[in-house]
């Protein structure tokens, strides 16, 4: 049977999944991480996630012993079948559907399904993802009902009792910064600002108060606005 004390976190190296990792480390005794290489245009996320994992091991002694194996799954096929600005060299735009062309159809469904396959093999009960439908780009696979339906499908299809956790689902970006502060204090906020990567353009560049990035793409704008609202609220 699966181990209720263990969790597997979808960890991309961005602000949201880093906050989710801290959330899981506070709750579970053994926490593993997984990321997916779908030939995203910018590899910087995949590099930064290792920097963040190092920072977690070195700066947070109470989490060091809990942090387990890191998995990297090759999902090149997803890049092949999806024509989006995250996987192709095309500019960002809004589609007629109202979704940004950064939408990779089914991405989070596949990520959770692959994560569940890993969790099944490793007897891990809890899966954690940074999906959020509060301050988001409208991706339908980030919605609470999508994740709940997927949990039912995975439990039936794999004959397990997985629990899919989405601690950020009802938080706006300002509240996500506040949660990081609550979980890991200024050291975690500093780790997120310095090392996590969110920018769609893959730009690191100079450091802003809210971190590195172009400051203009939708991901940077959400991150920046959330940070500023959070700082204003704590001042
Ligand atoms: Zn950006």
PDB file of N, CA, C and O in Angstrom, residues 137-190:
ATOM      1  N   UNK A 137      -3.817  32.190 -16.096  1.00  0.00           N
ATOM      2  CA  UNK A 137      -3.986  32.561 -17.492  1.00  0.00           C
ATOM      3  C   UNK A 137      -5.208  31.915 -18.132  1.00  0.00           C
ATOM      4  O   UNK A 137      -5.373  31.982 -19.340  1.00  0.00           O
ATOM      5  N   UNK A 138      -6.025  31.232 -17.341  1.00  0.00           N
ATOM      6  CA  UNK A 138      -7.240  30.634 -17.866  1.00  0.00           C
ATOM      7  C   UNK A 138      -7.065  29.226 -18.392  1.00  0.00           C
ATOM      8  O   UNK A 138      -7.967  28.676 -19.027  1.00  0.00           O
ATOM      9  N   UNK A 139      -5.903  28.611 -18.124  1.00  0.00           N
ATOM     10  CA  UNK A 139      -5.684  27.237 -18.594  1.00  0.00           C
ATOM     11  C   UNK A 139      -6.727  26.306 -17.943  1.00  0.00           C
ATOM     12  O   UNK A 139      -6.768  26.197 -16.716  1.00  0.00           O
ATOM     13  N   UNK A 140      -7.509  25.612 -18.767  1.00  0.00           N
ATOM     14  CA  UNK A 140      -8.563  24.776 -18.169  1.00  0.00           C
ATOM     15  C   UNK A 140      -8.019  23.604 -17.340  1.00  0.00           C
ATOM     16  O   UNK A 140      -8.716  23.091 -16.464  1.00  0.00           O
ATOM     17  N   UNK A 141      -6.777  23.194 -17.601  1.00  0.00           N
ATOM     18  CA  UNK A 141      -6.241  22.069 -16.823  1.00  0.00           C
ATOM     19  C   UNK A 141      -5.647  22.523 -15.493  1.00  0.00           C
ATOM     20  O   UNK A 141      -5.053  21.724 -14.777  1.00  0.00           O
ATOM     21  N   UNK A 142      -5.788  23.823 -15.166  1.00  0.00           N
ATOM     22  CA  UNK A 142      -5.383  24.311 -13.842  1.00  0.00           C
ATOM     23  C   UNK A 142      -6.577  24.401 -12.899  1.00  0.00           C
ATOM     24  O   UNK A 142      -6.416  24.743 -11.737  1.00  0.00           O
ATOM     25  N   UNK A 143      -7.774  24.110 -13.409  1.00  0.00           N
ATOM     26  CA  UNK A 143      -8.962  24.337 -12.588  1.00  0.00           C
ATOM     27  C   UNK A 143      -9.155  23.248 -11.544  1.00  0.00           C
ATOM     28  O   UNK A 143      -8.808  22.082 -11.751  1.00  0.00           O
ATOM     29  N   UNK A 144      -9.760  23.657 -10.446  1.00  0.00           N
ATOM     30  CA  UNK A 144      -9.984  22.749  -9.324  1.00  0.00           C
ATOM     31  C   UNK A 144     -10.775  21.516  -9.748  1.00  0.00           C
ATOM     32  O   UNK A 144     -10.440  20.389  -9.381  1.00  0.00           O
ATOM     33  N   UNK A 145     -11.835  21.714 -10.522  1.00  0.00           N
ATOM     34  CA  UNK A 145     -12.647  20.567 -10.934  1.00  0.00           C
ATOM     35  C   UNK A 145     -11.866  19.610 -11.837  1.00  0.00           C
ATOM     36  O   UNK A 145     -12.077  18.397 -11.799  1.00  0.00           O
ATOM     37  N   UNK A 146     -10.975  20.158 -12.674  1.00  0.00           N
ATOM     38  CA  UNK A 146     -10.151  19.295 -13.521  1.00  0.00           C
ATOM     39  C   UNK A 146      -9.279  18.390 -12.649  1.00  0.00           C
ATOM     40  O   UNK A 146      -9.192  17.176 -12.876  1.00  0.00           O
ATOM     41  N   UNK A 147      -8.656  18.996 -11.646  1.00  0.00           N
ATOM     42  CA  UNK A 147      -7.755  18.226 -10.783  1.00  0.00           C
ATOM     43  C   UNK A 147      -8.540  17.199  -9.971  1.00  0.00           C
ATOM     44  O   UNK A 147      -8.117  16.052  -9.811  1.00  0.00           O
ATOM     45  N   UNK A 148      -9.711  17.601  -9.487  1.00  0.00           N
ATOM     46  CA  UNK A 148     -10.531  16.659  -8.696  1.00  0.00           C
ATOM     47  C   UNK A 148     -10.962  15.472  -9.560  1.00  0.00           C
ATOM     48  O   UNK A 148     -10.940  14.312  -9.125  1.00  0.00           O
ATOM     49  N   UNK A 149     -11.387  15.783 -10.809  1.00  0.00           N
ATOM     50  CA  UNK A 149     -11.804  14.702 -11.712  1.00  0.00           C
ATOM     51  C   UNK A 149     -10.628  13.779 -12.026  1.00  0.00           C
ATOM     52  O   UNK A 149     -10.789  12.554 -12.111  1.00  0.00           O
ATOM     53  N   UNK A 150      -9.465  14.366 -12.180  1.00  0.00           N
ATOM     54  CA  UNK A 150      -8.282  13.568 -12.490  1.00  0.00           C
ATOM     55  C   UNK A 150      -7.915  12.660 -11.315  1.00  0.00           C
ATOM     56  O   UNK A 150      -7.519  11.511 -11.503  1.00  0.00           O
ATOM     57  N   UNK A 151      -8.077  13.184 -10.097  1.00  0.00           N
ATOM     58  CA  UNK A 151      -7.800  12.338  -8.931  1.00  0.00           C
ATOM     59  C   UNK A 151      -8.678  11.090  -8.957  1.00  0.00           C
ATOM     60  O   UNK A 151      -8.199   9.972  -8.733  1.00  0.00           O
ATOM     61  N   UNK A 152      -9.954  11.282  -9.253  1.00  0.00           N
ATOM     62  CA  UNK A 152     -10.877  10.136  -9.316  1.00  0.00           C
ATOM     63  C   UNK A 152     -10.432   9.170 -10.412  1.00  0.00           C
ATOM     64  O   UNK A 152     -10.368   7.947 -10.214  1.00  0.00           O
ATOM     65  N   UNK A 153     -10.075   9.716 -11.577  1.00  0.00           N
ATOM     66  CA  UNK A 153      -9.662   8.856 -12.696  1.00  0.00           C
ATOM     67  C   UNK A 153      -8.394   8.074 -12.347  1.00  0.00           C
ATOM     68  O   UNK A 153      -8.296   6.873 -12.636  1.00  0.00           O
ATOM     69  N   UNK A 154      -7.433   8.748 -11.725  1.00  0.00           N
ATOM     70  CA  UNK A 154      -6.171   8.070 -11.385  1.00  0.00           C
ATOM     71  C   UNK A 154      -6.405   7.006 -10.317  1.00  0.00           C
ATOM     72  O   UNK A 154      -5.834   5.910 -10.386  1.00  0.00           O
ATOM     73  N   UNK A 155      -7.245   7.323  -9.332  1.00  0.00           N
ATOM     74  CA  UNK A 155      -7.490   6.348  -8.265  1.00  0.00           C
ATOM     75  C   UNK A 155      -8.183   5.105  -8.823  1.00  0.00           C
ATOM     76  O   UNK A 155      -7.848   3.975  -8.460  1.00  0.00           O
ATOM     77  N   UNK A 156      -9.146   5.334  -9.725  1.00  0.00           N
ATOM     78  CA  UNK A 156      -9.827   4.187 -10.341  1.00  0.00           C
ATOM     79  C   UNK A 156      -8.880   3.433 -11.267  1.00  0.00           C
ATOM     80  O   UNK A 156      -8.788   2.211 -11.242  1.00  0.00           O
ATOM     81  N   UNK A 157      -8.159   4.205 -12.096  1.00  0.00           N
ATOM     82  CA  UNK A 157      -7.347   3.592 -13.134  1.00  0.00           C
ATOM     83  C   UNK A 157      -6.098   2.895 -12.623  1.00  0.00           C
ATOM     84  O   UNK A 157      -5.550   2.018 -13.289  1.00  0.00           O
ATOM     85  N   UNK A 158      -5.616   3.302 -11.445  1.00  0.00           N
ATOM     86  CA  UNK A 158      -4.416   2.670 -10.893  1.00  0.00           C
ATOM     87  C   UNK A 158      -4.719   1.895  -9.607  1.00  0.00           C
ATOM     88  O   UNK A 158      -3.816   1.348  -8.983  1.00  0.00           O
ATOM     89  N   UNK A 159      -6.005   1.894  -9.230  1.00  0.00           N
ATOM     90  CA  UNK A 159      -6.446   1.185  -8.028  1.00  0.00           C
ATOM     91  C   UNK A 159      -5.633   1.591  -6.793  1.00  0.00           C
ATOM     92  O   UNK A 159      -5.084   0.751  -6.081  1.00  0.00           O
ATOM     93  N   UNK A 160      -5.582   2.896  -6.594  1.00  0.00           N
ATOM     94  CA  UNK A 160      -4.874   3.452  -5.440  1.00  0.00           C
ATOM     95  C   UNK A 160      -5.732   4.543  -4.811  1.00  0.00           C
ATOM     96  O   UNK A 160      -6.789   4.897  -5.323  1.00  0.00           O
ATOM     97  N   UNK A 161      -5.242   5.063  -3.703  1.00  0.00           N
ATOM     98  CA  UNK A 161      -5.931   6.181  -3.051  1.00  0.00           C
ATOM     99  C   UNK A 161      -5.044   7.418  -3.047  1.00  0.00           C
ATOM    100  O   UNK A 161      -4.731   7.970  -2.000  1.00  0.00           O
ATOM    101  N   UNK A 162      -4.641   7.818  -4.241  1.00  0.00           N
ATOM    102  CA  UNK A 162      -3.836   9.034  -4.327  1.00  0.00           C
ATOM    103  C   UNK A 162      -4.655  10.234  -3.860  1.00  0.00           C
ATOM    104  O   UNK A 162      -5.871  10.295  -4.072  1.00  0.00           O
ATOM    105  N   UNK A 163      -3.970  11.188  -3.257  1.00  0.00           N
ATOM    106  CA  UNK A 163      -4.591  12.478  -2.956  1.00  0.00           C
ATOM    107  C   UNK A 163      -3.827  13.536  -3.740  1.00  0.00           C
ATOM    108  O   UNK A 163      -2.606  13.649  -3.617  1.00  0.00           O
ATOM    109  N   UNK A 164      -4.549  14.279  -4.577  1.00  0.00           N
ATOM    110  CA  UNK A 164      -3.926  15.356  -5.354  1.00  0.00           C
ATOM    111  C   UNK A 164      -4.114  16.675  -4.602  1.00  0.00           C
ATOM    112  O   UNK A 164      -5.244  17.117  -4.395  1.00  0.00           O
ATOM    113  N   UNK A 165      -3.005  17.263  -4.183  1.00  0.00           N
ATOM    114  CA  UNK A 165      -3.061  18.522  -3.427  1.00  0.00           C
ATOM    115  C   UNK A 165      -2.690  19.688  -4.337  1.00  0.00           C
ATOM    116  O   UNK A 165      -1.708  19.615  -5.077  1.00  0.00           O
ATOM    117  N   UNK A 166      -3.451  20.771  -4.233  1.00  0.00           N
ATOM    118  CA  UNK A 166      -3.129  22.008  -4.967  1.00  0.00           C
ATOM    119  C   UNK A 166      -3.216  23.176  -3.985  1.00  0.00           C
ATOM    120  O   UNK A 166      -4.208  23.909  -3.970  1.00  0.00           O
ATOM    121  N   UNK A 167      -2.170  23.341  -3.161  1.00  0.00           N
ATOM    122  CA  UNK A 167      -2.262  24.332  -2.078  1.00  0.00           C
ATOM    123  C   UNK A 167      -2.435  25.776  -2.543  1.00  0.00           C
ATOM    124  O   UNK A 167      -2.829  26.621  -1.752  1.00  0.00           O
ATOM    125  N   UNK A 168      -2.157  26.037  -3.812  1.00  0.00           N
ATOM    126  CA  UNK A 168      -2.264  27.429  -4.282  1.00  0.00           C
ATOM    127  C   UNK A 168      -3.583  27.719  -4.995  1.00  0.00           C
ATOM    128  O   UNK A 168      -3.801  28.835  -5.471  1.00  0.00           O
ATOM    129  N   UNK A 169      -4.454  26.698  -5.097  1.00  0.00           N
ATOM    130  CA  UNK A 169      -5.636  26.815  -5.953  1.00  0.00           C
ATOM    131  C   UNK A 169      -6.432  28.096  -5.723  1.00  0.00           C
ATOM    132  O   UNK A 169      -6.869  28.747  -6.657  1.00  0.00           O
ATOM    133  N   UNK A 170      -6.614  28.483  -4.468  1.00  0.00           N
ATOM    134  CA  UNK A 170      -7.486  29.640  -4.179  1.00  0.00           C
ATOM    135  C   UNK A 170      -6.698  30.848  -3.686  1.00  0.00           C
ATOM    136  O   UNK A 170      -7.253  31.750  -3.073  1.00  0.00           O
ATOM    137  N   UNK A 171      -5.417  30.852  -3.952  1.00  0.00           N
ATOM    138  CA  UNK A 171      -4.581  31.988  -3.549  1.00  0.00           C
ATOM    139  C   UNK A 171      -4.257  32.858  -4.756  1.00  0.00           C
ATOM    140  O   UNK A 171      -3.976  32.344  -5.835  1.00  0.00           O
ATOM    141  N   UNK A 172      -4.279  34.181  -4.573  1.00  0.00           N
ATOM    142  CA  UNK A 172      -3.741  35.031  -5.631  1.00  0.00           C
ATOM    143  C   UNK A 172      -2.224  35.107  -5.450  1.00  0.00           C
ATOM    144  O   UNK A 172      -1.675  34.523  -4.510  1.00  0.00           O
ATOM    145  N   UNK A 173      -1.553  35.777  -6.371  1.00  0.00           N
ATOM    146  CA  UNK A 173      -0.082  35.754  -6.332  1.00  0.00           C
ATOM    147  C   UNK A 173       0.470  36.433  -5.080  1.00  0.00           C
ATOM    148  O   UNK A 173       1.509  36.033  -4.568  1.00  0.00           O
ATOM    149  N   UNK A 174      -0.220  37.469  -4.605  1.00  0.00           N
ATOM    150  CA  UNK A 174       0.240  38.121  -3.370  1.00  0.00           C
ATOM    151  C   UNK A 174       0.176  37.131  -2.212  1.00  0.00           C
ATOM    152  O   UNK A 174       1.093  37.036  -1.395  1.00  0.00           O
ATOM    153  N   UNK A 175      -0.900  36.341  -2.157  1.00  0.00           N
ATOM    154  CA  UNK A 175      -1.056  35.357  -1.082  1.00  0.00           C
ATOM    155  C   UNK A 175      -0.039  34.230  -1.213  1.00  0.00           C
ATOM    156  O   UNK A 175       0.356  33.620  -0.215  1.00  0.00           O
ATOM    157  N   UNK A 176       0.406  33.952  -2.452  1.00  0.00           N
ATOM    158  CA  UNK A 176       1.432  32.916  -2.639  1.00  0.00           C
ATOM    159  C   UNK A 176       2.768  33.390  -2.049  1.00  0.00           C
ATOM    160  O   UNK A 176       3.486  32.607  -1.419  1.00  0.00           O
ATOM    161  N   UNK A 177       3.096  34.684  -2.233  1.00  0.00           N
ATOM    162  CA  UNK A 177       4.303  35.225  -1.578  1.00  0.00           C
ATOM    163  C   UNK A 177       4.149  35.161  -0.062  1.00  0.00           C
ATOM    164  O   UNK A 177       5.089  34.798   0.658  1.00  0.00           O
ATOM    165  N   UNK A 178       2.961  35.485   0.443  1.00  0.00           N
ATOM    166  CA  UNK A 178       2.728  35.446   1.891  1.00  0.00           C
ATOM    167  C   UNK A 178       2.885  34.020   2.422  1.00  0.00           C
ATOM    168  O   UNK A 178       3.445  33.804   3.508  1.00  0.00           O
ATOM    169  N   UNK A 179       2.416  33.043   1.640  1.00  0.00           N
ATOM    170  CA  UNK A 179       2.541  31.640   2.066  1.00  0.00           C
ATOM    171  C   UNK A 179       4.013  31.234   2.146  1.00  0.00           C
ATOM    172  O   UNK A 179       4.431  30.546   3.082  1.00  0.00           O
ATOM    173  N   UNK A 180       4.813  31.691   1.189  1.00  0.00           N
ATOM    174  CA  UNK A 180       6.252  31.379   1.211  1.00  0.00           C
ATOM    175  C   UNK A 180       6.890  31.946   2.474  1.00  0.00           C
ATOM    176  O   UNK A 180       7.669  31.266   3.156  1.00  0.00           O
ATOM    177  N   UNK A 181       6.528  33.162   2.794  1.00  0.00           N
ATOM    178  CA  UNK A 181       7.057  33.815   4.002  1.00  0.00           C
ATOM    179  C   UNK A 181       6.669  33.017   5.248  1.00  0.00           C
ATOM    180  O   UNK A 181       7.485  32.789   6.139  1.00  0.00           O
ATOM    181  N   UNK A 182       5.429  32.557   5.260  1.00  0.00           N
ATOM    182  CA  UNK A 182       4.920  31.808   6.408  1.00  0.00           C
ATOM    183  C   UNK A 182       5.635  30.447   6.534  1.00  0.00           C
ATOM    184  O   UNK A 182       5.944  29.994   7.628  1.00  0.00           O
ATOM    185  N   UNK A 183       5.919  29.816   5.405  1.00  0.00           N
ATOM    186  CA  UNK A 183       6.513  28.469   5.431  1.00  0.00           C
ATOM    187  C   UNK A 183       8.012  28.493   5.723  1.00  0.00           C
ATOM    188  O   UNK A 183       8.508  27.631   6.446  1.00  0.00           O
ATOM    189  N   UNK A 184       8.705  29.460   5.133  1.00  0.00           N
ATOM    190  CA  UNK A 184      10.169  29.415   5.243  1.00  0.00           C
ATOM    191  C   UNK A 184      10.803  30.739   5.589  1.00  0.00           C
ATOM    192  O   UNK A 184      12.036  30.865   5.518  1.00  0.00           O
ATOM    193  N   UNK A 185       9.994  31.707   5.982  1.00  0.00           N
ATOM    194  CA  UNK A 185      10.530  32.998   6.411  1.00  0.00           C
ATOM    195  C   UNK A 185      11.265  33.723   5.295  1.00  0.00           C
ATOM    196  O   UNK A 185      11.179  33.350   4.124  1.00  0.00           O
ATOM    197  N   UNK A 186      12.028  34.769   5.694  1.00  0.00           N
ATOM    198  CA  UNK A 186      12.741  35.571   4.701  1.00  0.00           C
ATOM    199  C   UNK A 186      13.710  34.734   3.848  1.00  0.00           C
ATOM    200  O   UNK A 186      13.946  35.065   2.689  1.00  0.00           O
ATOM    201  N   UNK A 187      14.252  33.661   4.415  1.00  0.00           N
ATOM    202  CA  UNK A 187      15.205  32.835   3.654  1.00  0.00           C
ATOM    203  C   UNK A 187      14.518  32.178   2.459  1.00  0.00           C
ATOM    204  O   UNK A 187      15.116  32.043   1.384  1.00  0.00           O
ATOM    205  N   UNK A 188      13.258  31.773   2.634  1.00  0.00           N
ATOM    206  CA  UNK A 188      12.554  31.154   1.506  1.00  0.00           C
ATOM    207  C   UNK A 188      12.166  32.218   0.474  1.00  0.00           C
ATOM    208  O   UNK A 188      12.299  31.989  -0.737  1.00  0.00           O
ATOM    209  N   UNK A 189      11.717  33.371   0.944  1.00  0.00           N
ATOM    210  CA  UNK A 189      11.386  34.449   0.003  1.00  0.00           C
ATOM    211  C   UNK A 189      12.629  34.817  -0.811  1.00  0.00           C
ATOM    212  O   UNK A 189      12.569  34.961  -2.039  1.00  0.00           O
ATOM    213  N   UNK A 190      13.758  34.914  -0.134  1.00  0.00           N
ATOM    214  CA  UNK A 190      15.006  35.253  -0.825  1.00  0.00           C
ATOM    215  C   UNK A 190      15.387  34.163  -1.843  1.00  0.00           C
ATOM    216  O   UNK A 190      15.804  34.459  -2.960  1.00  0.00           O
TER     217      UNK A 190
END
